mmCIF file of C-alpha atoms and ligand atoms in Angstrom:
data_model
loop_
_atom_site.group_PDB
_atom_site.id
_atom_site.type_symbol
_atom_site.label_atom_id
_atom_site.label_comp_id
_atom_site.label_asym_id
_atom_site.label_seq_id
_atom_site.Cartn_x
_atom_site.Cartn_y
_atom_site.Cartn_z
ATOM 1 C CA MET A 1 0.000 0.000 0.000
ATOM 2 C CA VAL A 2 1.239 3.515 -0.737
ATOM 3 C CA SER A 3 1.545 5.640 2.419
ATOM 4 C CA GLY A 4 1.252 9.448 2.532
ATOM 5 C CA ASP A 5 5.008 9.823 1.922
ATOM 6 C CA GLY A 6 4.874 7.606 -1.181
ATOM 7 C CA SER A 7 6.540 4.594 0.458
ATOM 8 C CA LEU A 8 5.075 1.107 0.230
ATOM 9 C CA SER A 9 3.812 -0.781 3.266
ATOM 10 C CA ARG A 10 2.928 -4.475 3.309
ATOM 11 C CA PRO A 11 -0.695 -5.225 2.463
ATOM 12 C CA ARG A 12 -2.771 -7.119 4.982
ATOM 13 C CA ARG A 13 -3.975 -10.671 4.488
ATOM 14 C CA GLY A 14 -7.478 -11.992 4.995
ATOM 15 C CA ASP A 15 -8.466 -12.950 8.582
ATOM 16 C CA LEU A 16 -8.480 -16.631 7.715
ATOM 17 C CA ALA A 17 -4.785 -16.481 6.792
ATOM 18 C CA ARG A 18 -4.080 -17.561 10.375
ATOM 19 C CA HIS A 19 -4.864 -21.117 9.275
ATOM 20 C CA TRP A 20 -1.942 -21.177 6.814
ATOM 21 C CA ILE A 21 1.814 -20.958 7.386
ATOM 22 C CA LEU A 22 2.505 -18.734 4.387
ATOM 23 C CA ASP A 23 5.555 -16.499 4.815
ATOM 24 C CA PRO A 24 4.246 -13.220 6.311
ATOM 25 C CA GLU A 25 6.779 -11.279 4.216
ATOM 26 C CA THR A 26 5.263 -12.554 0.973
ATOM 27 C CA CYS A 27 2.170 -11.258 -0.744
ATOM 28 C CA PHE A 28 1.030 -14.668 -1.936
ATOM 29 C CA LEU A 29 -1.162 -14.371 -5.027
ATOM 30 C CA ASN A 30 -0.438 -17.756 -6.559
ATOM 31 C CA HIS A 31 -2.620 -20.362 -4.957
ATOM 32 C CA GLY A 32 -3.291 -21.664 -8.462
ATOM 33 C CA SER A 33 0.094 -23.228 -9.170
ATOM 34 C CA PHE A 34 0.639 -25.581 -6.249
ATOM 35 C CA GLY A 35 -2.094 -24.778 -3.729
ATOM 36 C CA ALA A 36 -1.147 -24.137 -0.094
ATOM 37 C CA THR A 37 -2.071 -26.454 2.748
ATOM 38 C CA PRO A 38 -3.556 -25.235 6.051
ATOM 39 C CA VAL A 39 -1.956 -26.208 9.363
ATOM 40 C CA SER A 40 -4.884 -28.386 10.368
ATOM 41 C CA VAL A 41 -4.464 -30.522 7.239
ATOM 42 C CA LEU A 42 -0.691 -30.739 7.715
ATOM 43 C CA GLU A 43 -1.340 -31.959 11.263
ATOM 44 C CA GLU A 44 -3.675 -34.607 9.925
ATOM 45 C CA GLN A 45 -0.948 -35.721 7.541
ATOM 46 C CA SER A 46 1.547 -35.946 10.432
ATOM 47 C CA ARG A 47 -0.946 -37.997 12.428
ATOM 48 C CA LEU A 48 -1.346 -40.411 9.518
ATOM 49 C CA ARG A 49 2.414 -40.627 8.990
ATOM 50 C CA ASN A 50 2.890 -41.429 12.663
ATOM 51 C CA LEU A 51 0.237 -44.114 12.362
ATOM 52 C CA ILE A 52 2.168 -45.648 9.456
ATOM 53 C CA GLU A 53 5.517 -45.526 11.190
ATOM 54 C CA SER A 54 4.178 -47.002 14.434
ATOM 55 C CA ASP A 55 3.834 -50.283 12.512
ATOM 56 C CA PRO A 56 4.161 -49.998 8.719
ATOM 57 C CA VAL A 57 3.156 -53.607 8.119
ATOM 58 C CA ARG A 58 0.029 -53.392 10.216
ATOM 59 C CA PHE A 59 -0.860 -50.100 8.514
ATOM 60 C CA PHE A 60 -0.609 -51.428 4.979
ATOM 61 C CA GLU A 61 -2.167 -54.802 5.779
ATOM 62 C CA ARG A 62 -5.051 -53.583 7.899
ATOM 63 C CA ASP A 63 -5.582 -49.818 7.875
ATOM 64 C CA TYR A 64 -4.690 -48.619 4.405
ATOM 65 C CA ILE A 65 -7.532 -50.127 2.332
ATOM 66 C CA PRO A 66 -10.392 -49.003 4.610
ATOM 67 C CA LEU A 67 -8.874 -45.526 4.932
ATOM 68 C CA MET A 68 -8.353 -45.284 1.194
ATOM 69 C CA LYS A 69 -11.909 -46.413 0.478
ATOM 70 C CA GLY A 70 -13.162 -43.855 2.995
ATOM 71 C CA ALA A 71 -11.268 -41.118 1.151
ATOM 72 C CA VAL A 72 -12.631 -42.319 -2.214
ATOM 73 C CA GLY A 73 -16.131 -42.202 -0.729
ATOM 74 C CA LYS A 74 -15.784 -38.647 0.616
ATOM 75 C CA LEU A 75 -14.284 -37.279 -2.574
ATOM 76 C CA SER A 76 -16.970 -39.048 -4.637
ATOM 77 C CA GLU A 77 -19.662 -37.313 -2.573
ATOM 78 C CA PHE A 78 -17.921 -33.962 -3.054
ATOM 79 C CA ILE A 79 -17.790 -34.168 -6.853
ATOM 80 C CA ASN A 80 -20.784 -36.492 -7.263
ATOM 81 C CA ALA A 81 -18.746 -39.279 -8.816
ATOM 82 C CA ASP A 82 -19.251 -43.046 -8.938
ATOM 83 C CA PRO A 83 -16.972 -44.319 -6.135
ATOM 84 C CA GLU A 84 -16.454 -47.543 -8.100
ATOM 85 C CA GLY A 85 -14.899 -45.549 -10.950
ATOM 86 C CA LEU A 86 -12.791 -43.194 -8.855
ATOM 87 C CA VAL A 87 -9.128 -43.917 -8.125
ATOM 88 C CA PHE A 88 -6.268 -41.867 -6.778
ATOM 89 C CA VAL A 89 -3.227 -40.685 -8.735
ATOM 90 C CA LYS A 90 -0.404 -38.373 -7.695
ATOM 91 C CA ASN A 91 -1.394 -35.466 -9.886
ATOM 92 C CA THR A 92 -3.415 -34.487 -12.933
ATOM 93 C CA THR A 93 -0.425 -35.006 -15.222
ATOM 94 C CA GLU A 94 -0.412 -38.652 -14.150
ATOM 95 C CA GLY A 95 -4.175 -38.908 -14.595
ATOM 96 C CA VAL A 96 -3.990 -37.511 -18.128
ATOM 97 C CA ASN A 97 -1.087 -39.803 -19.030
ATOM 98 C CA THR A 98 -2.897 -42.822 -17.609
ATOM 99 C CA VAL A 99 -5.845 -42.303 -19.938
ATOM 100 C CA LEU A 100 -3.872 -41.267 -23.011
ATOM 101 C CA ARG A 101 -1.330 -44.063 -22.785
ATOM 102 C CA SER A 102 -4.113 -46.641 -22.461
ATOM 103 C CA LEU A 103 -5.757 -45.590 -25.733
ATOM 104 C CA ASP A 104 -5.428 -47.858 -28.717
ATOM 105 C CA LEU A 105 -4.907 -45.134 -31.318
ATOM 106 C CA LYS A 106 -4.952 -45.869 -35.035
ATOM 107 C CA PRO A 107 -3.154 -43.885 -37.746
ATOM 108 C CA GLY A 108 -5.286 -40.893 -38.705
ATOM 109 C CA ASP A 109 -7.173 -40.705 -35.379
ATOM 110 C CA GLU A 110 -7.430 -37.192 -34.010
ATOM 111 C CA ILE A 111 -7.253 -35.848 -30.464
ATOM 112 C CA ILE A 112 -8.392 -32.305 -29.804
ATOM 113 C CA VAL A 113 -6.609 -29.878 -27.483
ATOM 114 C CA THR A 114 -6.886 -26.082 -27.389
ATOM 115 C CA ASN A 115 -4.116 -23.532 -27.488
ATOM 116 C CA HIS A 116 -4.966 -22.777 -23.817
ATOM 117 C CA SER A 117 -4.278 -26.395 -22.748
ATOM 118 C CA TYR A 118 -1.724 -27.041 -20.031
ATOM 119 C CA GLN A 119 1.555 -27.690 -21.815
ATOM 120 C CA ALA A 120 2.477 -30.870 -19.904
ATOM 121 C CA CYS A 121 -0.866 -32.475 -20.750
ATOM 122 C CA TRP A 122 -0.710 -31.242 -24.338
ATOM 123 C CA ASN A 123 2.773 -32.818 -24.553
ATOM 124 C CA ALA A 124 1.277 -36.125 -23.407
ATOM 125 C CA VAL A 125 -1.292 -35.883 -26.215
ATOM 126 C CA ASP A 126 1.495 -35.193 -28.729
ATOM 127 C CA PHE A 127 3.465 -38.155 -27.383
ATOM 128 C CA VAL A 128 0.659 -40.651 -27.963
ATOM 129 C CA THR A 129 -0.437 -39.221 -31.319
ATOM 130 C CA GLU A 130 3.113 -39.092 -32.680
ATOM 131 C CA ARG A 131 3.859 -42.700 -31.779
ATOM 132 C CA SER A 132 0.708 -43.950 -33.538
ATOM 133 C CA ASP A 133 0.656 -41.748 -36.627
ATOM 134 C CA ALA A 134 -2.417 -40.112 -35.201
ATOM 135 C CA LYS A 135 -2.840 -36.343 -35.056
ATOM 136 C CA THR A 136 -3.121 -33.652 -32.385
ATOM 137 C CA VAL A 137 -5.661 -31.083 -33.543
ATOM 138 C CA VAL A 138 -5.145 -27.725 -31.853
ATOM 139 C CA VAL A 139 -8.149 -25.414 -31.613
ATOM 140 C CA ASP A 140 -7.026 -21.789 -31.733
ATOM 141 C CA ILE A 141 -8.936 -19.786 -29.176
ATOM 142 C CA PRO A 142 -7.921 -16.160 -28.679
ATOM 143 C CA PHE A 143 -7.158 -14.888 -25.170
ATOM 144 C CA ARG A 144 -9.913 -12.292 -25.345
ATOM 145 C CA VAL A 145 -13.244 -13.961 -25.932
ATOM 146 C CA LYS A 146 -16.704 -12.410 -25.936
ATOM 147 C CA ASN A 147 -18.570 -15.289 -24.361
ATOM 148 C CA GLU A 148 -18.802 -19.029 -23.795
ATOM 149 C CA ALA A 149 -20.577 -19.634 -27.116
ATOM 150 C CA GLU A 150 -17.525 -18.384 -29.018
ATOM 151 C CA VAL A 151 -15.357 -21.015 -27.316
ATOM 152 C CA VAL A 152 -17.880 -23.800 -27.845
ATOM 153 C CA ASP A 153 -18.245 -22.954 -31.562
ATOM 154 C CA LEU A 154 -14.477 -22.871 -32.147
ATOM 155 C CA ILE A 155 -14.030 -26.289 -30.523
ATOM 156 C CA MET A 156 -17.062 -27.925 -32.145
ATOM 157 C CA ASP A 157 -15.839 -26.765 -35.577
ATOM 158 C CA LYS A 158 -12.801 -29.039 -35.157
ATOM 159 C CA VAL A 159 -14.704 -32.180 -34.173
ATOM 160 C CA THR A 160 -14.747 -34.508 -37.189
ATOM 161 C CA GLY A 161 -15.391 -38.152 -37.951
ATOM 162 C CA LYS A 162 -11.736 -38.799 -37.135
ATOM 163 C CA THR A 163 -11.852 -37.306 -33.625
ATOM 164 C CA VAL A 164 -11.530 -39.971 -30.941
ATOM 165 C CA LEU A 165 -10.992 -37.758 -27.893
ATOM 166 C CA ALA A 166 -11.098 -34.118 -26.828
ATOM 167 C CA MET A 167 -9.084 -32.910 -23.852
ATOM 168 C CA ILE A 168 -11.052 -30.070 -22.275
ATOM 169 C CA ASP A 169 -10.052 -27.972 -19.248
ATOM 170 C CA THR A 170 -12.398 -26.949 -16.471
ATOM 171 C CA VAL A 171 -10.248 -23.842 -15.913
ATOM 172 C CA THR A 172 -7.230 -23.148 -18.110
ATOM 173 C CA SER A 173 -3.864 -22.622 -16.485
ATOM 174 C CA ALA A 174 -1.883 -19.667 -17.869
ATOM 175 C CA THR A 175 -4.940 -17.927 -19.293
ATOM 176 C CA GLY A 176 -7.204 -18.571 -16.286
ATOM 177 C CA LEU A 177 -10.309 -19.137 -18.390
ATOM 178 C CA ARG A 178 -13.301 -20.827 -16.755
ATOM 179 C CA MET A 179 -14.321 -22.983 -19.695
ATOM 180 C CA PRO A 180 -17.952 -23.837 -20.496
ATOM 181 C CA PHE A 181 -16.925 -27.419 -19.841
ATOM 182 C CA GLU A 182 -20.386 -28.724 -18.917
ATOM 183 C CA LYS A 183 -21.762 -27.706 -22.342
ATOM 184 C CA LEU A 184 -18.622 -28.858 -24.128
ATOM 185 C CA VAL A 185 -18.859 -32.317 -22.577
ATOM 186 C CA ARG A 186 -22.530 -32.508 -23.567
ATOM 187 C CA ASP A 187 -21.965 -31.343 -27.135
ATOM 188 C CA ILE A 188 -18.771 -33.282 -27.849
ATOM 189 C CA GLN A 189 -19.966 -36.530 -26.303
ATOM 190 C CA GLY A 190 -23.327 -35.901 -27.988
ATOM 191 C CA VAL A 191 -21.641 -36.524 -31.343
ATOM 192 C CA GLY A 192 -20.000 -39.703 -30.070
ATOM 193 C CA VAL A 193 -16.557 -38.405 -29.072
ATOM 194 C CA ASP A 194 -15.156 -39.075 -25.583
ATOM 195 C CA VAL A 195 -13.993 -36.182 -23.428
ATOM 196 C CA LEU A 196 -11.025 -36.245 -21.088
ATOM 197 C CA LEU A 197 -11.778 -33.461 -18.628
ATOM 198 C CA ASP A 198 -8.655 -31.830 -17.210
ATOM 199 C CA ALA A 199 -9.966 -30.713 -13.832
ATOM 200 C CA ALA A 200 -6.579 -29.778 -12.364
ATOM 201 C CA HIS A 201 -8.416 -26.648 -11.244
ATOM 202 C CA GLY A 202 -11.534 -28.587 -10.393
ATOM 203 C CA PRO A 203 -12.694 -29.651 -6.938
ATOM 204 C CA GLY A 204 -13.059 -26.589 -4.728
ATOM 205 C CA ILE A 205 -12.882 -23.980 -7.510
ATOM 206 C CA VAL A 206 -15.876 -24.940 -9.683
ATOM 207 C CA PRO A 207 -18.862 -27.120 -8.774
ATOM 208 C CA LEU A 208 -18.421 -30.578 -10.295
ATOM 209 C CA ASP A 209 -21.105 -33.187 -10.881
ATOM 210 C CA LEU A 210 -19.423 -36.046 -12.706
ATOM 211 C CA ILE A 211 -22.442 -38.331 -12.735
ATOM 212 C CA ALA A 212 -24.659 -35.661 -14.289
ATOM 213 C CA MET A 213 -21.951 -34.827 -16.844
ATOM 214 C CA ASP A 214 -21.450 -38.497 -17.680
ATOM 215 C CA VAL A 215 -17.955 -37.610 -18.865
ATOM 216 C CA ALA A 216 -15.844 -40.542 -20.086
ATOM 217 C CA TYR A 217 -12.715 -39.512 -18.161
ATOM 218 C CA CYS A 218 -12.034 -36.817 -15.606
ATOM 219 C CA THR A 219 -8.833 -36.217 -13.687
ATOM 220 C CA GLY A 220 -8.147 -33.428 -11.249
ATOM 221 C CA ASN A 221 -6.146 -32.205 -8.318
ATOM 222 C CA CYS A 222 -7.122 -32.043 -4.682
ATOM 223 C CA HIS A 223 -3.831 -30.337 -3.819
ATOM 224 C CA LYS A 224 -4.890 -27.087 -5.468
ATOM 225 C CA TRP A 225 -8.324 -25.926 -4.310
ATOM 226 C CA ILE A 226 -9.154 -28.503 -1.643
ATOM 227 C CA CYS A 227 -5.764 -27.634 -0.136
ATOM 228 C CA THR A 228 -4.642 -31.194 0.571
ATOM 229 C CA PRO A 229 -0.912 -31.944 0.751
ATOM 230 C CA LYS A 230 0.819 -32.192 -2.626
ATOM 231 C CA GLY A 231 0.507 -35.481 -4.489
ATOM 232 C CA SER A 232 -3.223 -35.980 -4.152
ATOM 233 C CA ALA A 233 -5.339 -36.181 -7.258
ATOM 234 C CA PHE A 234 -8.017 -38.406 -8.712
ATOM 235 C CA LEU A 235 -8.967 -40.111 -11.944
ATOM 236 C CA HIS A 236 -12.615 -40.917 -12.576
ATOM 237 C CA ILE A 237 -13.475 -43.327 -15.352
ATOM 238 C CA ARG A 238 -16.989 -43.961 -16.569
ATOM 239 C CA GLU A 239 -18.165 -47.550 -16.099
ATOM 240 C CA ASP A 240 -18.076 -48.420 -19.817
ATOM 241 C CA ARG A 241 -14.457 -47.233 -20.187
ATOM 242 C CA LYS A 242 -12.972 -48.836 -17.060
ATOM 243 C CA SER A 243 -11.748 -51.982 -18.777
ATOM 244 C CA LEU A 244 -9.752 -49.877 -21.292
ATOM 245 C CA VAL A 245 -7.617 -47.983 -18.797
ATOM 246 C CA ARG A 246 -4.595 -49.406 -16.985
ATOM 247 C CA PRO A 247 -2.391 -47.637 -14.468
ATOM 248 C CA LEU A 248 0.955 -46.301 -15.686
ATOM 249 C CA SER A 249 2.735 -48.576 -13.246
ATOM 250 C CA ILE A 250 1.757 -52.235 -13.659
ATOM 251 C CA SER A 251 1.914 -53.828 -10.232
ATOM 252 C CA HIS A 252 0.471 -56.709 -8.184
ATOM 253 C CA GLY A 253 -3.047 -56.015 -9.422
ATOM 254 C CA HIS A 254 -2.202 -57.426 -12.862
ATOM 255 C CA SER A 255 -2.186 -61.023 -11.598
ATOM 256 C CA PHE A 256 -4.911 -60.489 -9.008
ATOM 257 C CA GLU A 257 -7.760 -62.940 -9.296
ATOM 258 C CA GLY A 258 -11.121 -61.473 -8.393
ATOM 259 C CA THR A 259 -14.045 -59.648 -9.925
ATOM 260 C CA ASP A 260 -13.397 -56.963 -12.541
ATOM 261 C CA GLN A 261 -14.198 -54.303 -9.937
ATOM 262 C CA GLU A 262 -11.829 -55.808 -7.355
ATOM 263 C CA LYS A 263 -9.084 -55.992 -9.938
ATOM 264 C CA PHE A 264 -9.670 -52.382 -11.010
ATOM 265 C CA GLU A 265 -9.454 -51.202 -7.395
ATOM 266 C CA TYR A 266 -6.395 -53.299 -6.664
ATOM 267 C CA GLU A 267 -4.549 -52.198 -9.807
ATOM 268 C CA PHE A 268 -4.978 -48.504 -9.052
ATOM 269 C CA GLY A 269 -5.100 -48.766 -5.263
ATOM 270 C CA TRP A 270 -1.845 -50.600 -4.833
ATOM 271 C CA PRO A 271 0.759 -48.939 -7.069
ATOM 272 C CA GLY A 272 3.565 -50.263 -4.823
ATOM 273 C CA THR A 273 5.082 -48.848 -1.652
ATOM 274 C CA GLN A 274 4.615 -45.116 -1.347
ATOM 275 C CA ASP A 275 3.281 -42.497 1.063
ATOM 276 C CA PRO A 276 -0.525 -42.430 0.653
ATOM 277 C CA THR A 277 -1.125 -39.753 3.307
ATOM 278 C CA ALA A 278 -1.795 -36.928 0.834
ATOM 279 C CA TRP A 279 -4.782 -38.939 -0.456
ATOM 280 C CA LEU A 280 -5.907 -39.912 3.028
ATOM 281 C CA CYS A 281 -6.073 -36.240 4.078
ATOM 282 C CA ILE A 282 -8.830 -35.531 1.528
ATOM 283 C CA PRO A 283 -11.764 -36.157 3.937
ATOM 284 C CA HIS A 284 -10.245 -33.935 6.621
ATOM 285 C CA ALA A 285 -9.423 -31.150 4.152
ATOM 286 C CA ILE A 286 -12.953 -31.143 2.697
ATOM 287 C CA LYS A 287 -14.432 -30.942 6.199
ATOM 288 C CA PHE A 288 -11.976 -28.428 7.625
ATOM 289 C CA LEU A 289 -12.016 -25.936 4.736
ATOM 290 C CA GLY A 290 -15.770 -26.330 4.418
ATOM 291 C CA SER A 291 -16.165 -25.270 8.061
ATOM 292 C CA LEU A 292 -14.331 -21.961 7.607
ATOM 293 C CA LEU A 293 -17.311 -20.125 6.102
ATOM 294 C CA ASP A 294 -20.907 -20.582 7.278
ATOM 295 C CA GLY A 295 -22.079 -21.316 3.738
ATOM 296 C CA GLY A 296 -19.514 -24.105 3.301
ATOM 297 C CA TRP A 297 -17.926 -24.859 -0.048
ATOM 298 C CA GLN A 298 -20.406 -22.953 -2.177
ATOM 299 C CA GLU A 299 -19.626 -19.809 -0.185
ATOM 300 C CA ILE A 300 -15.867 -20.453 -0.441
ATOM 301 C CA MET A 301 -16.086 -20.696 -4.234
ATOM 302 C CA ASP A 302 -18.337 -17.619 -4.460
ATOM 303 C CA HIS A 303 -16.091 -15.633 -2.120
ATOM 304 C CA ASN A 304 -12.893 -16.505 -3.970
ATOM 305 C CA ARG A 305 -14.448 -15.798 -7.344
ATOM 306 C CA ALA A 306 -15.741 -12.398 -6.255
ATOM 307 C CA LEU A 307 -12.274 -11.551 -4.928
ATOM 308 C CA ALA A 308 -10.608 -12.682 -8.174
ATOM 309 C CA ILE A 309 -13.000 -10.515 -10.204
ATOM 310 C CA GLN A 310 -12.285 -7.545 -7.919
ATOM 311 C CA GLY A 311 -8.540 -8.214 -8.105
ATOM 312 C CA ARG A 312 -8.693 -8.448 -11.907
ATOM 313 C CA LYS A 313 -10.409 -5.048 -12.098
ATOM 314 C CA ILE A 314 -7.657 -3.501 -9.969
ATOM 315 C CA LEU A 315 -4.995 -5.170 -12.100
ATOM 316 C CA CYS A 316 -6.605 -3.994 -15.354
ATOM 317 C CA GLY A 317 -6.645 -0.459 -13.953
ATOM 318 C CA ALA A 318 -2.911 -0.594 -13.294
ATOM 319 C CA LEU A 319 -2.166 -2.064 -16.717
ATOM 320 C CA GLY A 320 -4.488 0.326 -18.533
ATOM 321 C CA THR A 321 -6.519 -2.450 -20.079
ATOM 322 C CA SER A 322 -10.005 -3.924 -19.875
ATOM 323 C CA PRO A 323 -11.107 -7.320 -18.537
ATOM 324 C CA PRO A 324 -10.312 -9.819 -21.297
ATOM 325 C CA VAL A 325 -13.249 -12.193 -20.723
ATOM 326 C CA PRO A 326 -16.709 -11.778 -19.178
ATOM 327 C CA ASP A 327 -17.048 -12.322 -15.418
ATOM 328 C CA SER A 328 -18.917 -15.554 -16.126
ATOM 329 C CA MET A 329 -15.622 -17.002 -17.428
ATOM 330 C CA VAL A 330 -13.706 -16.191 -14.235
ATOM 331 C CA SER A 331 -13.331 -18.576 -11.303
ATOM 332 C CA SER A 332 -10.792 -18.052 -8.498
ATOM 333 C CA ILE A 333 -7.968 -17.271 -10.922
ATOM 334 C CA ALA A 334 -7.813 -14.507 -13.517
ATOM 335 C CA ALA A 335 -5.206 -13.523 -16.082
ATOM 336 C CA VAL A 336 -4.469 -10.247 -17.870
ATOM 337 C CA GLU A 337 -2.004 -9.549 -20.692
ATOM 338 C CA MET A 338 1.320 -7.957 -19.809
ATOM 339 C CA PRO A 339 2.117 -4.928 -21.963
ATOM 340 C CA GLY A 340 4.476 -5.360 -24.899
ATOM 341 C CA GLU A 341 4.791 -7.521 -27.972
ATOM 342 C CA GLY A 342 7.674 -9.543 -29.269
ATOM 343 C CA ASP A 343 9.061 -13.035 -29.155
ATOM 344 C CA VAL A 344 7.959 -15.064 -26.198
ATOM 345 C CA GLY A 345 10.100 -17.999 -25.138
ATOM 346 C CA PRO A 346 8.893 -21.269 -23.645
ATOM 347 C CA MET A 347 7.867 -21.490 -19.991
ATOM 348 C CA ASN A 348 10.545 -22.818 -17.694
ATOM 349 C CA LEU A 349 10.872 -23.767 -14.058
ATOM 350 C CA GLU A 350 12.881 -20.678 -13.111
ATOM 351 C CA GLY A 351 10.021 -18.310 -13.887
ATOM 352 C CA ASP A 352 9.668 -15.241 -16.091
ATOM 353 C CA PRO A 353 12.157 -12.440 -15.282
ATOM 354 C CA TYR A 354 9.360 -10.022 -14.372
ATOM 355 C CA HIS A 355 7.833 -12.594 -12.005
ATOM 356 C CA ASN A 356 11.248 -12.907 -10.362
ATOM 357 C CA PHE A 357 11.575 -9.127 -10.194
ATOM 358 C CA LEU A 358 8.196 -8.757 -8.423
ATOM 359 C CA LEU A 359 9.222 -11.383 -5.901
ATOM 360 C CA ASP A 360 12.723 -10.046 -5.264
ATOM 361 C CA GLU A 361 11.835 -6.351 -5.279
ATOM 362 C CA PHE A 362 8.406 -6.321 -3.639
ATOM 363 C CA GLY A 363 7.887 -9.782 -2.123
ATOM 364 C CA ILE A 364 4.953 -10.536 -4.409
ATOM 365 C CA GLN A 365 4.449 -14.122 -5.468
ATOM 366 C CA VAL A 366 2.458 -13.894 -8.691
ATOM 367 C CA PRO A 367 3.072 -15.835 -11.898
ATOM 368 C CA VAL A 368 3.895 -14.221 -15.220
ATOM 369 C CA PHE A 369 3.468 -16.817 -17.944
ATOM 370 C CA PRO A 370 5.112 -16.512 -21.346
ATOM 371 C CA TRP A 371 2.458 -18.077 -23.586
ATOM 372 C CA ARG A 372 4.027 -18.639 -26.954
ATOM 373 C CA HIS A 373 0.786 -20.005 -28.445
ATOM 374 C CA HIS A 374 -0.577 -16.442 -28.297
ATOM 375 C CA ASN A 375 2.808 -14.747 -28.419
ATOM 376 C CA LYS A 376 1.877 -12.960 -25.187
ATOM 377 C CA ARG A 377 2.812 -12.918 -21.514
ATOM 378 C CA TYR A 378 0.049 -13.191 -18.963
ATOM 379 C CA ILE A 379 0.036 -12.168 -15.327
ATOM 380 C CA ARG A 380 -2.341 -14.353 -13.332
ATOM 381 C CA ILE A 381 -3.788 -13.707 -9.906
ATOM 382 C CA SER A 382 -5.404 -16.248 -7.592
ATOM 383 C CA ALA A 383 -7.850 -15.690 -4.770
ATOM 384 C CA GLN A 384 -8.031 -17.977 -1.768
ATOM 385 C CA LEU A 385 -9.515 -17.519 1.710
ATOM 386 C CA TYR A 386 -6.231 -16.121 3.067
ATOM 387 C CA ASN A 387 -6.118 -13.260 0.525
ATOM 388 C CA HIS A 388 -7.333 -9.692 1.014
ATOM 389 C CA VAL A 389 -8.219 -7.064 -1.573
ATOM 390 C CA GLU A 390 -5.313 -4.909 -0.311
ATOM 391 C CA GLU A 391 -2.923 -7.475 -1.785
ATOM 392 C CA TYR A 392 -4.185 -6.819 -5.325
ATOM 393 C CA GLU A 393 -3.966 -3.070 -4.699
ATOM 394 C CA PHE A 394 -0.384 -3.569 -3.570
ATOM 395 C CA LEU A 395 0.376 -5.535 -6.742
ATOM 396 C CA ALA A 396 -1.207 -2.749 -8.808
ATOM 397 C CA ASP A 397 0.922 -0.110 -7.036
ATOM 398 C CA CYS A 398 4.079 -2.118 -7.665
ATOM 399 C CA LEU A 399 3.176 -2.657 -11.337
ATOM 400 C CA SER A 400 2.521 1.061 -11.791
ATOM 401 C CA ARG A 401 5.892 1.879 -10.254
ATOM 402 C CA SER A 402 7.907 -0.624 -12.235
ATOM 403 C CA LEU A 403 6.420 -0.966 -15.725
HETATM 404 C C1 PLP B 501 -5.069 -26.980 -16.470
HETATM 405 C C2 PLP B 501 -3.992 -27.766 -15.782
HETATM 406 N N1 PLP B 501 -3.802 -29.051 -16.114
HETATM 407 C C3 PLP B 501 -2.863 -29.815 -15.526
HETATM 408 C C4 PLP B 501 -2.054 -29.298 -14.546
HETATM 409 C C5 PLP B 501 -1.014 -30.180 -13.931
HETATM 410 O O1 PLP B 501 -1.211 -30.378 -12.578
HETATM 411 P P1 PLP B 501 -0.143 -31.252 -11.791
HETATM 412 O O2 PLP B 501 1.165 -30.547 -11.889
HETATM 413 O O3 PLP B 501 -0.666 -31.332 -10.396
HETATM 414 O O4 PLP B 501 -0.093 -32.565 -12.478
HETATM 415 C C6 PLP B 501 -2.183 -27.960 -14.172
HETATM 416 C C7 PLP B 501 -1.307 -27.382 -13.155
HETATM 417 O O5 PLP B 501 -1.301 -26.213 -12.855
HETATM 418 C C8 PLP B 501 -3.186 -27.182 -14.794
HETATM 419 O O6 PLP B 501 -3.360 -25.890 -14.480
#
């Protein structure tokens, strides 16, 4: 915040920030990349780890399966999924790979992605199409769109008799677009093409009803907007597609003799020795976060969305631009173009130089994404319960001073 003498003072956080251990010196506006886990959920993870280490053999022989099934049940209720089709994976990238690498693609088959798709998942599509002489079809969608219908029309125009799958985001990553995914699933599957829904930004940011959507495949993260520890995600497969999909890691389940359902659960549920506590924290995280506002999860999503829309307006003011998409296409993240044209390099792990500058100079953690598919750089804000509107004002002040 700018004081009377023109100096900057740290912006305040939201009251609920006391439940997180975020560095008080950082203005943390990037919940979207990796989430952030509240203390209560971290304590639950420690409790579970202690339970494992008190007798690892007893835990895996006796406790693990019932706990895991309990977590599957709670998450299924939360996203209205069929618990018999829901399994855990480490992250959405793994979920996407699991589906794609199980497909029996033929030369000439087409898989649709958009030029807003998450690059890692798009890469996985390219990997499977290239090895089978199939084709990745990229739908060009501009950053600035007028409405949902424009997006639906652009995607539907690319669906042909050769399309075997369309990978659709719930909310896009670098461009922060809340996609009309419910309509897209209906329309695409309505012409006989399966959808793989990338719900990395899914549970806890947009309402999900997988049974009503009847989507063939959906994978998404709990470690983003349900705030579980990292490494907790799900893959939901519709009943009629379950026999087609095998886990990336073939393990004991392959030779397991039992019903098809038992084998499916064993194959995905026992990937080998690993720490399952991030998955097992899902029930606690859903309950704990949901208790922080009287209106539960619906109020959390509404609150975060309203804050993101407010933050975007402040950001647009500082950048001298207008909101790029209607409010209806904003969830709890929102992106705006950075000024300037020119060559944009690929994204890398070190981060864009301006992102690094904002962190080093002002202690602001906000992503700046070079997006070469639009030849633009986007700055993306997130809104979570620990944020306060002053943090977006602080970002705007710092942008005005430094651009
Ligand atoms: C749209 C989208 N898909 C996939 C992913 C990958 O998630 P993860 O790194 O947890 O696999 C992300 C991560 O930000 C994302 O935004």
